[in-house]
Tab-separated table of C-alpha atoms in Angstrom:
chain	number	residue	atom	x	y	z
J	1	MET	CA	-7.393	-18.574	-0.709
J	2	GLN	CA	-10.837	-19.253	0.619
J	3	GLU	CA	-13.776	-17.614	-1.020
J	4	ALA	CA	-14.283	-14.090	0.285
J	5	ARG	CA	-17.325	-13.675	2.452
J	6	PRO	CA	-18.526	-10.777	4.550
J	7	LEU	CA	-16.683	-10.556	7.825
J	8	THR	CA	-18.568	-11.054	11.044
J	9	PRO	CA	-18.025	-8.587	13.898
J	10	ALA	CA	-15.543	-11.088	15.338
J	11	GLY	CA	-13.834	-11.300	11.955
J	12	ARG	CA	-13.501	-7.507	11.849
J	13	ARG	CA	-11.943	-7.527	15.324
J	14	ILE	CA	-9.525	-10.229	14.216
J	15	VAL	CA	-8.449	-8.246	11.143
J	16	ALA	CA	-8.060	-5.062	13.199
J	17	ALA	CA	-5.928	-6.839	15.795
J	18	ALA	CA	-3.906	-8.604	13.095
J	19	GLU	CA	-3.258	-5.339	11.282
J	20	GLU	CA	-1.994	-3.625	14.397
J	21	LEU	CA	0.209	-6.573	15.346
J	22	PHE	CA	1.516	-7.409	11.859
J	23	TYR	CA	2.372	-3.781	11.125
J	24	SER	CA	4.031	-3.080	14.476
J	25	ARG	CA	5.800	-6.424	15.079
J	26	GLY	CA	6.049	-8.148	11.710
J	27	ILE	CA	4.008	-10.876	10.081
J	28	THR	CA	6.263	-13.807	10.925
J	29	ALA	CA	6.766	-12.653	14.522
J	30	VAL	CA	3.052	-12.711	15.318
J	31	GLY	CA	1.230	-15.968	15.943
J	32	VAL	CA	-2.461	-16.739	15.858
J	33	ASP	CA	-2.558	-17.101	19.657
J	34	LEU	CA	-1.572	-13.465	20.081
J	35	ILE	CA	-4.035	-12.303	17.414
J	36	ALA	CA	-6.856	-14.259	19.038
J	37	GLU	CA	-5.965	-12.816	22.436
J	38	HIS	CA	-5.849	-9.229	21.129
J	39	SER	CA	-9.116	-9.589	19.251
J	40	GLY	CA	-10.971	-11.259	22.148
J	41	VAL	CA	-11.813	-14.440	20.240
J	42	THR	CA	-10.744	-18.045	20.394
J	43	LYS	CA	-8.297	-19.567	17.950
J	44	ARG	CA	-11.167	-21.703	16.705
J	45	THR	CA	-13.127	-18.562	15.780
J	46	LEU	CA	-10.075	-17.184	13.988
J	47	TYR	CA	-9.642	-20.387	11.977
J	48	ASN	CA	-13.384	-20.627	11.270
J	49	GLN	CA	-13.329	-17.110	9.848
J	50	PHE	CA	-10.029	-17.249	7.910
J	51	GLY	CA	-8.944	-20.878	7.616
J	52	SER	CA	-5.273	-20.075	8.201
J	53	LYS	CA	-2.859	-17.366	9.204
J	54	ASP	CA	-1.852	-17.021	5.534
J	55	HIS	CA	-5.434	-16.137	4.587
J	56	LEU	CA	-5.647	-13.703	7.486
J	57	VAL	CA	-2.450	-11.994	6.289
J	58	ALA	CA	-3.924	-11.799	2.778
J	59	THR	CA	-7.134	-10.263	4.146
J	60	TYR	CA	-5.162	-7.724	6.191
J	61	LEU	CA	-3.140	-6.653	3.143
J	62	THR	CA	-6.198	-6.599	0.871
J	63	GLU	CA	-8.066	-4.273	3.221
J	64	ARG	CA	-5.021	-2.054	3.644
J	65	ASP	CA	-4.561	-1.942	-0.129
J	66	GLN	CA	-8.198	-0.921	-0.632
J	67	ARG	CA	-7.810	1.960	1.849
J	68	TRP	CA	-4.574	3.085	0.185
J	69	ARG	CA	-6.045	2.970	-3.327
J	70	SER	CA	-9.099	4.943	-2.184
J	71	LEU	CA	-6.861	7.614	-0.684
J	72	VAL	CA	-4.755	7.814	-3.859
J	73	ARG	CA	-7.819	7.981	-6.113
J	74	ALA	CA	-9.252	10.800	-3.981
J	75	ALA	CA	-5.951	12.693	-4.290
J	76	VAL	CA	-5.922	12.177	-8.066
J	77	ASP	CA	-9.547	13.337	-8.323
J	78	ALA	CA	-8.762	16.444	-6.256
J	79	SER	CA	-5.914	17.458	-8.572
J	80	ASN	CA	-6.381	20.702	-10.503
J	81	THR	CA	-4.327	19.708	-13.551
J	82	PRO	CA	-3.213	16.482	-15.232
J	83	ALA	CA	0.400	17.259	-14.256
J	84	GLU	CA	-0.652	17.672	-10.632
J	85	ALA	CA	-2.488	14.343	-10.822
J	86	VAL	CA	0.752	12.548	-11.706
J	87	THR	CA	2.209	13.448	-8.306
J	88	ALA	CA	-1.051	12.907	-6.392
J	89	PRO	CA	0.175	9.579	-4.945
J	90	PHE	CA	2.898	11.565	-3.170
J	91	GLU	CA	0.236	13.869	-1.712
J	92	ALA	CA	-1.724	10.804	-0.603
J	93	LEU	CA	1.428	9.440	1.022
J	94	LEU	CA	1.796	12.637	3.055
J	95	THR	CA	-1.657	11.995	4.529
J	96	TRP	CA	-1.152	8.229	4.883
J	97	SER	CA	2.170	8.720	6.695
J	98	GLU	CA	0.542	10.699	9.486
J	99	THR	CA	-0.677	7.418	11.002
J	100	ASN	CA	1.527	4.822	9.283
J	101	THR	CA	5.019	5.476	10.573
J	102	ARG	CA	6.740	2.093	10.233
J	103	GLY	CA	7.277	2.186	6.507
J	104	CYS	CA	5.328	0.229	3.942
J	105	ALA	CA	3.366	-2.818	5.023
J	106	PHE	CA	3.604	-4.167	1.462
J	107	ILE	CA	7.389	-3.833	1.254
J	108	ASN	CA	7.584	-5.456	4.684
J	109	ALA	CA	5.328	-8.302	3.522
J	110	LEU	CA	7.425	-8.857	0.397
J	111	ALA	CA	10.542	-9.100	2.567
J	112	GLU	CA	8.929	-11.442	5.089
J	113	LEU	CA	7.057	-13.594	2.578
J	114	PRO	CA	9.460	-14.126	-0.342
J	115	ASP	CA	7.539	-17.067	-1.867
J	116	PRO	CA	5.703	-15.675	-4.932
J	117	SER	CA	2.974	-18.298	-4.509
J	118	HIS	CA	2.013	-17.026	-1.056
J	119	PRO	CA	-1.347	-15.240	-1.368
J	120	ALA	CA	-0.141	-12.243	0.641
J	121	HIS	CA	3.032	-11.944	-1.462
J	122	ARG	CA	0.896	-11.662	-4.595
J	123	ILE	CA	-1.267	-8.965	-2.999
J	124	ALA	CA	1.798	-6.938	-1.984
J	125	ALA	CA	3.430	-7.298	-5.400
J	126	ASN	CA	0.196	-6.342	-7.162
J	127	GLN	CA	-0.073	-3.222	-5.012
J	128	LYS	CA	3.316	-2.041	-6.301
J	129	LEU	CA	2.434	-2.909	-9.911
J	130	TRP	CA	-0.858	-1.027	-9.544
J	131	LEU	CA	0.997	2.099	-8.414
J	132	LEU	CA	3.500	1.793	-11.281
J	133	ASN	CA	0.677	1.465	-13.805
J	134	LEU	CA	-1.199	4.366	-12.243
J	135	PHE	CA	1.867	6.606	-12.551
J	136	LYS	CA	2.163	5.571	-16.208
J	137	GLU	CA	-1.530	6.215	-16.983
J	138	LEU	CA	-1.409	9.605	-15.270
J	139	ALA	CA	1.804	10.519	-17.111
J	140	ILE	CA	0.216	9.630	-20.454
J	141	THR	CA	-2.841	11.744	-19.636
J	142	ALA	CA	-0.603	14.668	-18.672
J	143	GLY	CA	1.314	14.432	-21.962
J	144	CYS	CA	4.615	13.495	-20.351
J	145	SER	CA	7.353	12.231	-22.620
J	146	HIS	CA	8.530	8.678	-21.960
J	147	PRO	CA	5.681	7.881	-19.540
J	148	ALA	CA	6.913	4.352	-18.751
J	149	THR	CA	10.345	5.636	-17.763
J	150	LEU	CA	8.840	8.468	-15.740
J	151	ALA	CA	6.491	6.017	-14.018
J	152	THR	CA	9.423	3.834	-12.973
J	153	GLN	CA	11.340	6.863	-11.686
J	154	LEU	CA	8.315	8.043	-9.695
J	155	LEU	CA	7.727	4.577	-8.238
J	156	VAL	CA	11.350	4.310	-7.107
J	157	LEU	CA	11.186	7.787	-5.597
J	158	HIS	CA	7.865	7.057	-3.894
J	159	GLU	CA	9.033	3.734	-2.485
J	160	GLY	CA	12.309	5.262	-1.327
J	161	ALA	CA	10.377	7.902	0.598
J	162	VAL	CA	8.252	5.199	2.221
J	163	ALA	CA	11.205	2.943	3.012
J	164	THR	CA	13.176	5.737	4.690
J	165	GLN	CA	10.204	7.019	6.680
J	166	PRO	CA	11.078	5.084	9.878
J	167	LEU	CA	14.449	6.885	9.908
J	168	SER	CA	12.727	10.254	10.455
J	169	LEU	CA	14.768	11.877	7.712
J	170	GLY	CA	11.862	13.991	6.537
J	171	SER	CA	12.443	12.794	2.980
J	172	LEU	CA	8.810	12.741	1.917
J	173	PRO	CA	8.417	16.493	1.245
J	174	GLU	CA	11.698	16.506	-0.694
J	175	SER	CA	10.624	13.420	-2.643
J	176	THR	CA	7.325	15.090	-3.477
J	177	ASP	CA	9.129	18.206	-4.720
J	178	LEU	CA	11.503	16.093	-6.799
J	179	ALA	CA	8.544	14.204	-8.286
J	180	ARG	CA	7.034	17.526	-9.386
J	181	VAL	CA	10.350	18.524	-10.995
J	182	LEU	CA	10.519	15.214	-12.878
J	183	VAL	CA	6.962	15.595	-14.138
J	184	GLN	CA	7.438	19.203	-15.238
J	185	ALA	CA	10.695	18.307	-17.006
J	186	SER	CA	8.918	15.544	-18.932
J	187	ILE	CA	6.098	17.735	-20.193
J	188	ALA	CA	7.098	18.976	-23.607
J	189	PRO	CA	6.666	22.694	-24.129
J	190	PRO	CA	4.154	23.613	-26.816
J	191	LEU	CA	5.629	24.021	-30.281
J	192	VAL	CA	5.870	27.616	-31.430
J	193	THR	CA	5.042	28.043	-35.090
């Protein structure tokens, strides 16, 4: 991937147009001509800024990942107890899902870009690993038993809620409640002596 440099105003427009198009239509279905048209730049400007569509996809996912992580961290920081912090990513997802209704851009990218050496594939995979590790760290802090197992269960539950979102099943509130039950069940009661 090319060295990251600050985006120009045109570069910002390109990323914004790419995000809208990639998320609504799919990464492989959208060509650079359409992105250039939607962002009001020439293809030459797009290539000068990003070098390739692959690097543009990686930039789009990186910026989306940064926004998601900021939202999750804010939810964790706003938690009143360590146990509440463990399920904070579910609370963040409730907010995130208000404007992101087509499922997970990272799951979609992993499906569309199966080559592990693709820069965007690595970004999407790392986003999922980050969330898994965050669940584990939060579970350890909360004193949950078997934090690695709990983290995996919470990740699967979280991702299932995201993946079923386009079906309008309303599974996110139920997933959040189930996550709370799992966390509470894993917190050992204090020993009575």
